[in-house]
mmCIF file of C-alpha atoms in Angstrom:
data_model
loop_
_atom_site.group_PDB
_atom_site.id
_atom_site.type_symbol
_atom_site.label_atom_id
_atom_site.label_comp_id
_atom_site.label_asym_id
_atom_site.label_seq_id
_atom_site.Cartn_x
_atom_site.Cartn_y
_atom_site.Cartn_z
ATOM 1 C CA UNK A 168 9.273 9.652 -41.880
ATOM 2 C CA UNK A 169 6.381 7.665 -42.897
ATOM 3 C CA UNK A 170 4.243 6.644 -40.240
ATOM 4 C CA UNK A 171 0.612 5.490 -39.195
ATOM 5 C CA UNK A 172 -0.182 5.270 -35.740
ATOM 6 C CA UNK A 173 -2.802 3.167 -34.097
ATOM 7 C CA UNK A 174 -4.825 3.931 -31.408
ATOM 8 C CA UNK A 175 -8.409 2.759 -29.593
ATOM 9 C CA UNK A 176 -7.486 -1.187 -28.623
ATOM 10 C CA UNK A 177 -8.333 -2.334 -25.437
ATOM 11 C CA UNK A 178 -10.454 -4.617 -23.698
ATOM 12 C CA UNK A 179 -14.235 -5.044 -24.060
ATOM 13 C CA UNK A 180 -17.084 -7.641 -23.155
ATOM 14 C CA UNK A 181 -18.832 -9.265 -25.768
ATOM 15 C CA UNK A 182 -21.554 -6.829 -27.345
ATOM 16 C CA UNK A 183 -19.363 -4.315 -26.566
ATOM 17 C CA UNK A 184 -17.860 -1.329 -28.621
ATOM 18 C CA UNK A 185 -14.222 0.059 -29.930
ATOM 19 C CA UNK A 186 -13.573 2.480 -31.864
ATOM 20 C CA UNK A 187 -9.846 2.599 -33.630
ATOM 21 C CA UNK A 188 -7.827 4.974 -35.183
ATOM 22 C CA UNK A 189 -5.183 5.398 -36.772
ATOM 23 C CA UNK A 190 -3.319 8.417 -37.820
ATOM 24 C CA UNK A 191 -1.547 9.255 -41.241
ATOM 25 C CA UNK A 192 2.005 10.850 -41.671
ATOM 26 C CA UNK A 193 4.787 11.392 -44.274
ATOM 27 C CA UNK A 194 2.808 10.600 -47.493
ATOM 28 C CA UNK A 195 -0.052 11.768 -48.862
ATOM 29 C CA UNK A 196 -3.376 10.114 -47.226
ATOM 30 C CA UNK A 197 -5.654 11.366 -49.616
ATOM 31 C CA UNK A 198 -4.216 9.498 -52.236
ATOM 32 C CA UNK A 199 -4.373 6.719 -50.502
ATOM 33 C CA UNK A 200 -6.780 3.451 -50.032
ATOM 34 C CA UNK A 201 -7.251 2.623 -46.505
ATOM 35 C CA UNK A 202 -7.219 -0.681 -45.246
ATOM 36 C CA UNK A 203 -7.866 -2.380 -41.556
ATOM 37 C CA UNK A 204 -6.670 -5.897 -41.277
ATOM 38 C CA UNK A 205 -6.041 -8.414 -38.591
ATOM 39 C CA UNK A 206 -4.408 -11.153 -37.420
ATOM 40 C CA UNK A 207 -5.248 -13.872 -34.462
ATOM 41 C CA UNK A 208 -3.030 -15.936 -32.769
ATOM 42 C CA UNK A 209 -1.932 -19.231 -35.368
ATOM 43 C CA UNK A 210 -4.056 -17.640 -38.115
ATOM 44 C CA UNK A 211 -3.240 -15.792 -40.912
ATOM 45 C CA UNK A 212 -3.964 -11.971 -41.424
ATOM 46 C CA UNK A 213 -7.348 -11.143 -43.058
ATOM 47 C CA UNK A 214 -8.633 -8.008 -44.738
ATOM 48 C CA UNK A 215 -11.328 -6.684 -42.336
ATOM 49 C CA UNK A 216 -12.358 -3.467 -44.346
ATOM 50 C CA UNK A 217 -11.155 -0.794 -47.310
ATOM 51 C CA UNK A 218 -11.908 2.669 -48.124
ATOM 52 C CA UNK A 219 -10.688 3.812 -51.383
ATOM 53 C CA UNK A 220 -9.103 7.482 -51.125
ATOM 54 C CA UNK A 221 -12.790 9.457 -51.822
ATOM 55 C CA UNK A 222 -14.640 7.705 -49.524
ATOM 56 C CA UNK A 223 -16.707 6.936 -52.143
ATOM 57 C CA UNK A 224 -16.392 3.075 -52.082
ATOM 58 C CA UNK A 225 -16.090 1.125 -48.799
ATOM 59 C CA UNK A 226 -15.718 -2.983 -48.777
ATOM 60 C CA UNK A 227 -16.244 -5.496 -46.122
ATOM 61 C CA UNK A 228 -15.462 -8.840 -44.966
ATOM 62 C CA UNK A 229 -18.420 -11.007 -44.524
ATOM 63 C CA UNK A 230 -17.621 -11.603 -40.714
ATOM 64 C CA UNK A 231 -18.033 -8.107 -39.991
ATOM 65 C CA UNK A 232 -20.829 -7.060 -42.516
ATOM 66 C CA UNK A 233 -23.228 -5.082 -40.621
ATOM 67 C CA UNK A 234 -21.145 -4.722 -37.214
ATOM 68 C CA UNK A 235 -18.096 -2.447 -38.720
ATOM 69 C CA UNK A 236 -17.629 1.031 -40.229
ATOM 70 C CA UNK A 237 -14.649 2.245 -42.295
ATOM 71 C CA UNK A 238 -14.286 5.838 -42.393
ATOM 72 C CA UNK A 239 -11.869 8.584 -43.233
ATOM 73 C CA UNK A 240 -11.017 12.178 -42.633
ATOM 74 C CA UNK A 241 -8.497 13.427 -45.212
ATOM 75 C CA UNK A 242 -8.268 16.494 -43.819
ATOM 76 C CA UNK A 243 -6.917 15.223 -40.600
ATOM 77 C CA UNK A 244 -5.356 12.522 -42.407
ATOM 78 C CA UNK A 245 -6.514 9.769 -40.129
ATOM 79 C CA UNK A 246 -8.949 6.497 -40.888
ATOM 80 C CA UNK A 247 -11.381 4.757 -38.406
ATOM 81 C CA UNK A 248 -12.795 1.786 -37.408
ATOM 82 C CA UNK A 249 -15.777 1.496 -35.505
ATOM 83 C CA UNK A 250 -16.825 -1.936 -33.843
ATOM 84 C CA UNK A 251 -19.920 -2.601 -32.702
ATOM 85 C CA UNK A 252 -21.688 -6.105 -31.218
ATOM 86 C CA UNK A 253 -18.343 -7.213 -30.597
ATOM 87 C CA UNK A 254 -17.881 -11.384 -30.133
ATOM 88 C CA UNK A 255 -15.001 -13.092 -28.909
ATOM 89 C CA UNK A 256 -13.875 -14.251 -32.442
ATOM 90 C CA UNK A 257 -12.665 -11.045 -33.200
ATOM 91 C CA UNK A 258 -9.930 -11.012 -30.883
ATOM 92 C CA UNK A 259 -6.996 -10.057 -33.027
ATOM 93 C CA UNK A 260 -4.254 -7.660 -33.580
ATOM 94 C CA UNK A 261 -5.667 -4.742 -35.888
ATOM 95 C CA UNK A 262 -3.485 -3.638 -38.651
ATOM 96 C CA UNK A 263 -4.052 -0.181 -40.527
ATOM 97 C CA UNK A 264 -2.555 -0.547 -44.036
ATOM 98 C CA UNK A 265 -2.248 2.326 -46.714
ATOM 99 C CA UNK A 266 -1.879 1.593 -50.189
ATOM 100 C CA UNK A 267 -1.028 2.906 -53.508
ATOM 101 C CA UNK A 268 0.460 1.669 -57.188
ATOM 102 C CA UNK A 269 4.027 1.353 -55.960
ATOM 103 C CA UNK A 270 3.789 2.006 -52.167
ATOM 104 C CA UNK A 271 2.007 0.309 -49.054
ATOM 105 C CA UNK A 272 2.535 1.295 -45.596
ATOM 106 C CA UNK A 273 1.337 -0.840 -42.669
ATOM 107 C CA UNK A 274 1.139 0.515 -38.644
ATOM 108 C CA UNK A 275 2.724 -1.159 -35.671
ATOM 109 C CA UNK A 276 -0.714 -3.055 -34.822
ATOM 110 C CA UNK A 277 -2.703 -2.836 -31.847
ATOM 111 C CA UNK A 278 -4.562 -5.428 -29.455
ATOM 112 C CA UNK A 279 -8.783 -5.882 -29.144
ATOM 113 C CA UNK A 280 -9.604 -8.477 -26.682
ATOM 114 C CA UNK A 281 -13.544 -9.584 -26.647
ATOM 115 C CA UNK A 282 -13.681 -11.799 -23.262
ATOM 116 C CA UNK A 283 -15.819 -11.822 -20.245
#
């Protein structure tokens, strides 16, 4: 019943720009931090950026300071990730991750490729 579902991978060039998204069902998002991770082949899964459930705090990791933006929509119950000046080191799988005291719910991950 519970579900988040990811959307907005692809391919891009370096430079380039994504925009993911991932949409909220089963629970309720608005109680809800938001969290994008990911994970690159033989290294371990990093947090890329939260949102806490008013939008009123966002966090980043250092990496992506400057080049990523977290956002929600609670009424559509779906969070975003926009990626801009992409670079090659952020190929990864992208995770979208909800938590609360006493749940977390994680989507099925999808692919961003940064190559030439």
């Amino acid at each position: 019943q519970v579900q988040l579902v990811e959307s907005g991978g692809g391919l891009v060039q370096p430079g380039g720009s994504l925009r993911l998204s991932c949409a909220a069902s089963g629970f309720t998002f608005s109680m809800y931090t938001m969290r994008w991770y990911r994970q690159a082949p033989g290294k371990e899964r990093e947090l890329v950026a939260s949102i806490t459930a008013s939008a009123v705090w966002t966090n980043y990791a250092d990496s992506v300071k400057g080049r990523f933006t977290i956002s929600r929509d609670n009424a559509k119950n779906t969070v975003y990730l926009q990626m801009n000046s992409l670079k090659p080191e952020d190929t990864a799988v992208y995770y979208c991750n909800a938590v609360r005291t006493g749940n977390g719910y994680w989507g099925q991950g999808t692919q961003v490729t940064v190559s030439s």
